[in-house]
mmCIF file with all atom_site columns, C-alpha atoms in Angstrom:
data_model
loop_
_atom_site.group_PDB
_atom_site.id
_atom_site.type_symbol
_atom_site.label_atom_id
_atom_site.label_alt_id
_atom_site.label_comp_id
_atom_site.label_asym_id
_atom_site.label_entity_id
_atom_site.label_seq_id
_atom_site.pdbx_PDB_ins_code
_atom_site.Cartn_x
_atom_site.Cartn_y
_atom_site.Cartn_z
_atom_site.occupancy
_atom_site.B_iso_or_equiv
_atom_site.pdbx_formal_charge
_atom_site.auth_seq_id
_atom_site.auth_comp_id
_atom_site.auth_asym_id
_atom_site.auth_atom_id
_atom_site.pdbx_PDB_model_num
ATOM 1  C CA . MET A 1 1  ? 106.331 156.633 123.380 1.00 0.00 ? 253 MET A CA 1
ATOM 2  C CA . GLU A 1 2  ? 103.950 156.232 126.260 1.00 0.00 ? 254 GLU A CA 1
ATOM 3  C CA . ALA A 1 3  ? 105.441 158.984 128.254 1.00 0.00 ? 255 ALA A CA 1
ATOM 4  C CA . VAL A 1 4  ? 105.607 161.246 125.267 1.00 0.00 ? 256 VAL A CA 1
ATOM 5  C CA . LEU A 1 5  ? 101.985 160.760 124.486 1.00 0.00 ? 257 LEU A CA 1
ATOM 6  C CA . TRP A 1 6  ? 100.856 161.373 128.124 1.00 0.00 ? 258 TRP A CA 1
ATOM 7  C CA . TYR A 1 7  ? 103.053 164.530 128.193 1.00 0.00 ? 259 TYR A CA 1
ATOM 8  C CA . VAL A 1 8  ? 101.985 166.142 124.881 1.00 0.00 ? 260 VAL A CA 1
ATOM 9  C CA . LEU A 1 9  ? 98.310  165.312 125.264 1.00 0.00 ? 261 LEU A CA 1
ATOM 10 C CA . ALA A 1 10 ? 97.571  165.514 129.007 1.00 0.00 ? 262 ALA A CA 1
ATOM 11 C CA . GLY A 1 11 ? 100.668 166.816 130.799 1.00 0.00 ? 263 GLY A CA 1
ATOM 12 C CA . THR A 1 12 ? 100.810 170.380 129.481 1.00 0.00 ? 264 THR A CA 1
ATOM 13 C CA . ARG A 1 13 ? 98.500  173.368 129.301 1.00 0.00 ? 265 ARG A CA 1
ATOM 14 C CA . GLY A 1 14 ? 98.043  172.995 125.492 1.00 0.00 ? 266 GLY A CA 1
ATOM 15 C CA . GLY A 1 15 ? 97.405  169.269 125.684 1.00 0.00 ? 267 GLY A CA 1
ATOM 16 C CA . TYR A 1 16 ? 93.537  169.656 125.286 1.00 0.00 ? 268 TYR A CA 1
ATOM 17 C CA . ASN A 1 17 ? 94.002  171.550 121.923 1.00 0.00 ? 269 ASN A CA 1
ATOM 18 C CA . ARG A 1 18 ? 96.621  169.013 120.751 1.00 0.00 ? 270 ARG A CA 1
ATOM 19 C CA . ALA A 1 19 ? 94.188  166.264 121.569 1.00 0.00 ? 271 ALA A CA 1
ATOM 20 C CA . ARG A 1 20 ? 91.527  168.048 119.580 1.00 0.00 ? 272 ARG A CA 1
ATOM 21 C CA . ILE A 1 21 ? 93.956  168.358 116.672 1.00 0.00 ? 273 ILE A CA 1
ATOM 22 C CA . LEU A 1 22 ? 94.994  164.758 116.720 1.00 0.00 ? 274 LEU A CA 1
ATOM 23 C CA . ARG A 1 23 ? 91.356  163.670 116.946 1.00 0.00 ? 275 ARG A CA 1
ATOM 24 C CA . GLY A 1 24 ? 90.525  165.941 113.904 1.00 0.00 ? 276 GLY A CA 1
ATOM 25 C CA . ILE A 1 25 ? 93.340  164.557 111.708 1.00 0.00 ? 277 ILE A CA 1
ATOM 26 C CA . ASP A 1 26 ? 92.484  161.038 112.703 1.00 0.00 ? 278 ASP A CA 1
ATOM 27 C CA . GLU A 1 27 ? 88.962  161.662 111.298 1.00 0.00 ? 279 GLU A CA 1
ATOM 28 C CA . ARG A 1 28 ? 90.343  163.185 108.144 1.00 0.00 ? 280 ARG A CA 1
ATOM 29 C CA . PRO A 1 29 ? 93.927  164.315 107.315 1.00 0.00 ? 281 PRO A CA 1
ATOM 30 C CA . ARG A 1 30 ? 93.798  168.135 106.964 1.00 0.00 ? 282 ARG A CA 1
ATOM 31 C CA . ASN A 1 31 ? 96.153  171.122 106.540 1.00 0.00 ? 283 ASN A CA 1
ATOM 32 C CA . PRO A 1 32 ? 96.620  173.728 109.338 1.00 0.00 ? 284 PRO A CA 1
ATOM 33 C CA . ASN A 1 33 ? 94.133  176.220 107.751 1.00 0.00 ? 285 ASN A CA 1
ATOM 34 C CA . GLN A 1 34 ? 91.413  173.524 107.671 1.00 0.00 ? 286 GLN A CA 1
ATOM 35 C CA . LEU A 1 35 ? 92.068  172.466 111.158 1.00 0.00 ? 287 LEU A CA 1
ATOM 36 C CA . ALA A 1 36 ? 91.904  175.978 112.317 1.00 0.00 ? 288 ALA A CA 1
ATOM 37 C CA . GLU A 1 37 ? 88.550  176.520 110.728 1.00 0.00 ? 289 GLU A CA 1
ATOM 38 C CA . ASP A 1 38 ? 87.132  173.240 111.646 1.00 0.00 ? 290 ASP A CA 1
ATOM 39 C CA . LEU A 1 39 ? 88.173  173.443 115.300 1.00 0.00 ? 291 LEU A CA 1
ATOM 40 C CA . ASP A 1 40 ? 87.527  177.214 115.589 1.00 0.00 ? 292 ASP A CA 1
ATOM 41 C CA . LEU A 1 41 ? 91.093  177.804 116.694 1.00 0.00 ? 293 LEU A CA 1
ATOM 42 C CA . ASN A 1 42 ? 93.633  180.472 115.621 1.00 0.00 ? 294 ASN A CA 1
ATOM 43 C CA . TYR A 1 43 ? 95.758  179.452 112.772 1.00 0.00 ? 295 TYR A CA 1
ATOM 44 C CA . ASP A 1 44 ? 99.042  180.388 114.692 1.00 0.00 ? 296 ASP A CA 1
ATOM 45 C CA . THR A 1 45 ? 97.802  178.280 117.648 1.00 0.00 ? 297 THR A CA 1
ATOM 46 C CA . VAL A 1 46 ? 97.200  175.170 115.265 1.00 0.00 ? 298 VAL A CA 1
ATOM 47 C CA . ARG A 1 47 ? 100.615 175.727 113.736 1.00 0.00 ? 299 ARG A CA 1
ATOM 48 C CA . HIS A 1 48 ? 102.235 175.767 117.207 1.00 0.00 ? 300 HIS A CA 1
ATOM 49 C CA . HIS A 1 49 ? 100.503 172.531 118.266 1.00 0.00 ? 301 HIS A CA 1
ATOM 50 C CA . LEU A 1 50 ? 101.277 170.763 115.052 1.00 0.00 ? 302 LEU A CA 1
ATOM 51 C CA . ASP A 1 51 ? 104.950 171.652 115.477 1.00 0.00 ? 303 ASP A CA 1
ATOM 52 C CA . VAL A 1 52 ? 104.866 170.177 119.010 1.00 0.00 ? 304 VAL A CA 1
ATOM 53 C CA . LEU A 1 53 ? 103.066 167.081 117.763 1.00 0.00 ? 305 LEU A CA 1
ATOM 54 C CA . THR A 1 54 ? 105.542 166.786 114.836 1.00 0.00 ? 306 THR A CA 1
ATOM 55 C CA . ASP A 1 55 ? 108.571 167.247 117.091 1.00 0.00 ? 307 ASP A CA 1
ATOM 56 C CA . ASN A 1 56 ? 107.391 164.508 119.254 1.00 0.00 ? 308 ASN A CA 1
ATOM 57 C CA . GLU A 1 57 ? 106.558 162.107 116.297 1.00 0.00 ? 309 GLU A CA 1
ATOM 58 C CA . VAL A 1 58 ? 103.003 161.986 117.024 1.00 0.00 ? 310 VAL A CA 1
ATOM 59 C CA . VAL A 1 59 ? 101.892 163.488 113.695 1.00 0.00 ? 311 VAL A CA 1
ATOM 60 C CA . THR A 1 60 ? 103.566 163.634 110.224 1.00 0.00 ? 312 THR A CA 1
ATOM 61 C CA . ALA A 1 61 ? 103.214 166.090 107.407 1.00 0.00 ? 313 ALA A CA 1
ATOM 62 C CA . SER A 1 62 ? 102.571 165.212 103.788 1.00 0.00 ? 314 SER A CA 1
ATOM 63 C CA . GLY A 1 63 ? 103.275 167.696 101.154 1.00 0.00 ? 315 GLY A CA 1
ATOM 64 C CA . ASP A 1 64 ? 104.894 171.245 101.126 1.00 0.00 ? 316 ASP A CA 1
ATOM 65 C CA . ASP A 1 65 ? 105.045 173.421 104.151 1.00 0.00 ? 317 ASP A CA 1
ATOM 66 C CA . TYR A 1 66 ? 102.110 175.764 103.508 1.00 0.00 ? 318 TYR A CA 1
ATOM 67 C CA . GLY A 1 67 ? 99.653  173.230 102.222 1.00 0.00 ? 319 GLY A CA 1
ATOM 68 C CA . ALA A 1 68 ? 101.068 170.206 104.015 1.00 0.00 ? 320 ALA A CA 1
ATOM 69 C CA . VAL A 1 69 ? 98.347  167.818 105.111 1.00 0.00 ? 321 VAL A CA 1
ATOM 70 C CA . TYR A 1 70 ? 98.850  166.264 108.609 1.00 0.00 ? 322 TYR A CA 1
ATOM 71 C CA . LEU A 1 71 ? 98.044  162.769 109.771 1.00 0.00 ? 323 LEU A CA 1
ATOM 72 C CA . PRO A 1 72 ? 98.875  160.641 112.803 1.00 0.00 ? 324 PRO A CA 1
ATOM 73 C CA . SER A 1 73 ? 102.256 159.164 112.630 1.00 0.00 ? 325 SER A CA 1
ATOM 74 C CA . GLU A 1 74 ? 102.882 155.426 112.262 1.00 0.00 ? 326 GLU A CA 1
ATOM 75 C CA . THR A 1 75 ? 104.297 155.514 115.714 1.00 0.00 ? 327 THR A CA 1
ATOM 76 C CA . ALA A 1 76 ? 101.049 157.025 117.149 1.00 0.00 ? 328 ALA A CA 1
ATOM 77 C CA . ARG A 1 77 ? 99.065  154.465 115.167 1.00 0.00 ? 329 ARG A CA 1
ATOM 78 C CA . ASN A 1 78 ? 101.157 151.689 116.782 1.00 0.00 ? 330 ASN A CA 1
ATOM 79 C CA . HIS A 1 79 ? 100.000 153.238 120.076 1.00 0.00 ? 331 HIS A CA 1
ATOM 80 C CA . TRP A 1 80 ? 96.595  154.144 119.159 1.00 0.00 ? 332 TRP A CA 1
ATOM 81 C CA . SER A 1 81 ? 94.939  152.228 122.062 1.00 0.00 ? 333 SER A CA 1
ATOM 82 C CA . LEU A 1 82 ? 96.883  154.455 124.456 1.00 0.00 ? 334 LEU A CA 1
ATOM 83 C CA . VAL A 1 83 ? 96.031  157.586 122.540 1.00 0.00 ? 335 VAL A CA 1
ATOM 84 C CA . GLU A 1 84 ? 92.290  156.616 122.855 1.00 0.00 ? 336 GLU A CA 1
ATOM 85 C CA . GLU A 1 85 ? 92.791  156.038 126.582 1.00 0.00 ? 337 GLU A CA 1
ATOM 86 C CA . ILE A 1 86 ? 94.274  159.442 126.942 1.00 0.00 ? 338 ILE A CA 1
ATOM 87 C CA . LEU A 1 87 ? 91.567  161.181 124.891 1.00 0.00 ? 339 LEU A CA 1
ATOM 88 C CA . GLU A 1 88 ? 88.937  159.400 126.941 1.00 0.00 ? 340 GLU A CA 1
ATOM 89 C CA . THR A 1 89 ? 90.600  160.593 130.210 1.00 0.00 ? 341 THR A CA 1
ATOM 90 C CA . LEU A 1 90 ? 90.560  164.219 128.821 1.00 0.00 ? 342 LEU A CA 1
ATOM 91 C CA . ASP A 1 91 ? 86.961  163.872 127.858 1.00 0.00 ? 343 ASP A CA 1
ATOM 92 C CA . ASN A 1 92 ? 86.084  162.857 131.553 1.00 0.00 ? 344 ASN A CA 1
ATOM 93 C CA . ASP A 1 93 ? 87.971  165.818 133.054 1.00 0.00 ? 345 ASP A CA 1
#
């Protein structure tokens, strides 16, 4: 999981926005529309990044597709100190 977290959050061009989304849903689980508004991102961009995070088991969805609320996965929670380390690294860049 360590390699996956580094890759999806810091190793790709979209990592910064994925980190913002992960931080946002850690503060409060939200649906894609709420995230788009709160983070001032395009809805389709948020959906893309949520798909990447979901495919890599970093976040999970609760509810139906359109209104699904996203939150950090149990796997991400089990590695949260590493997530914080990566986010701190991104903040310092």
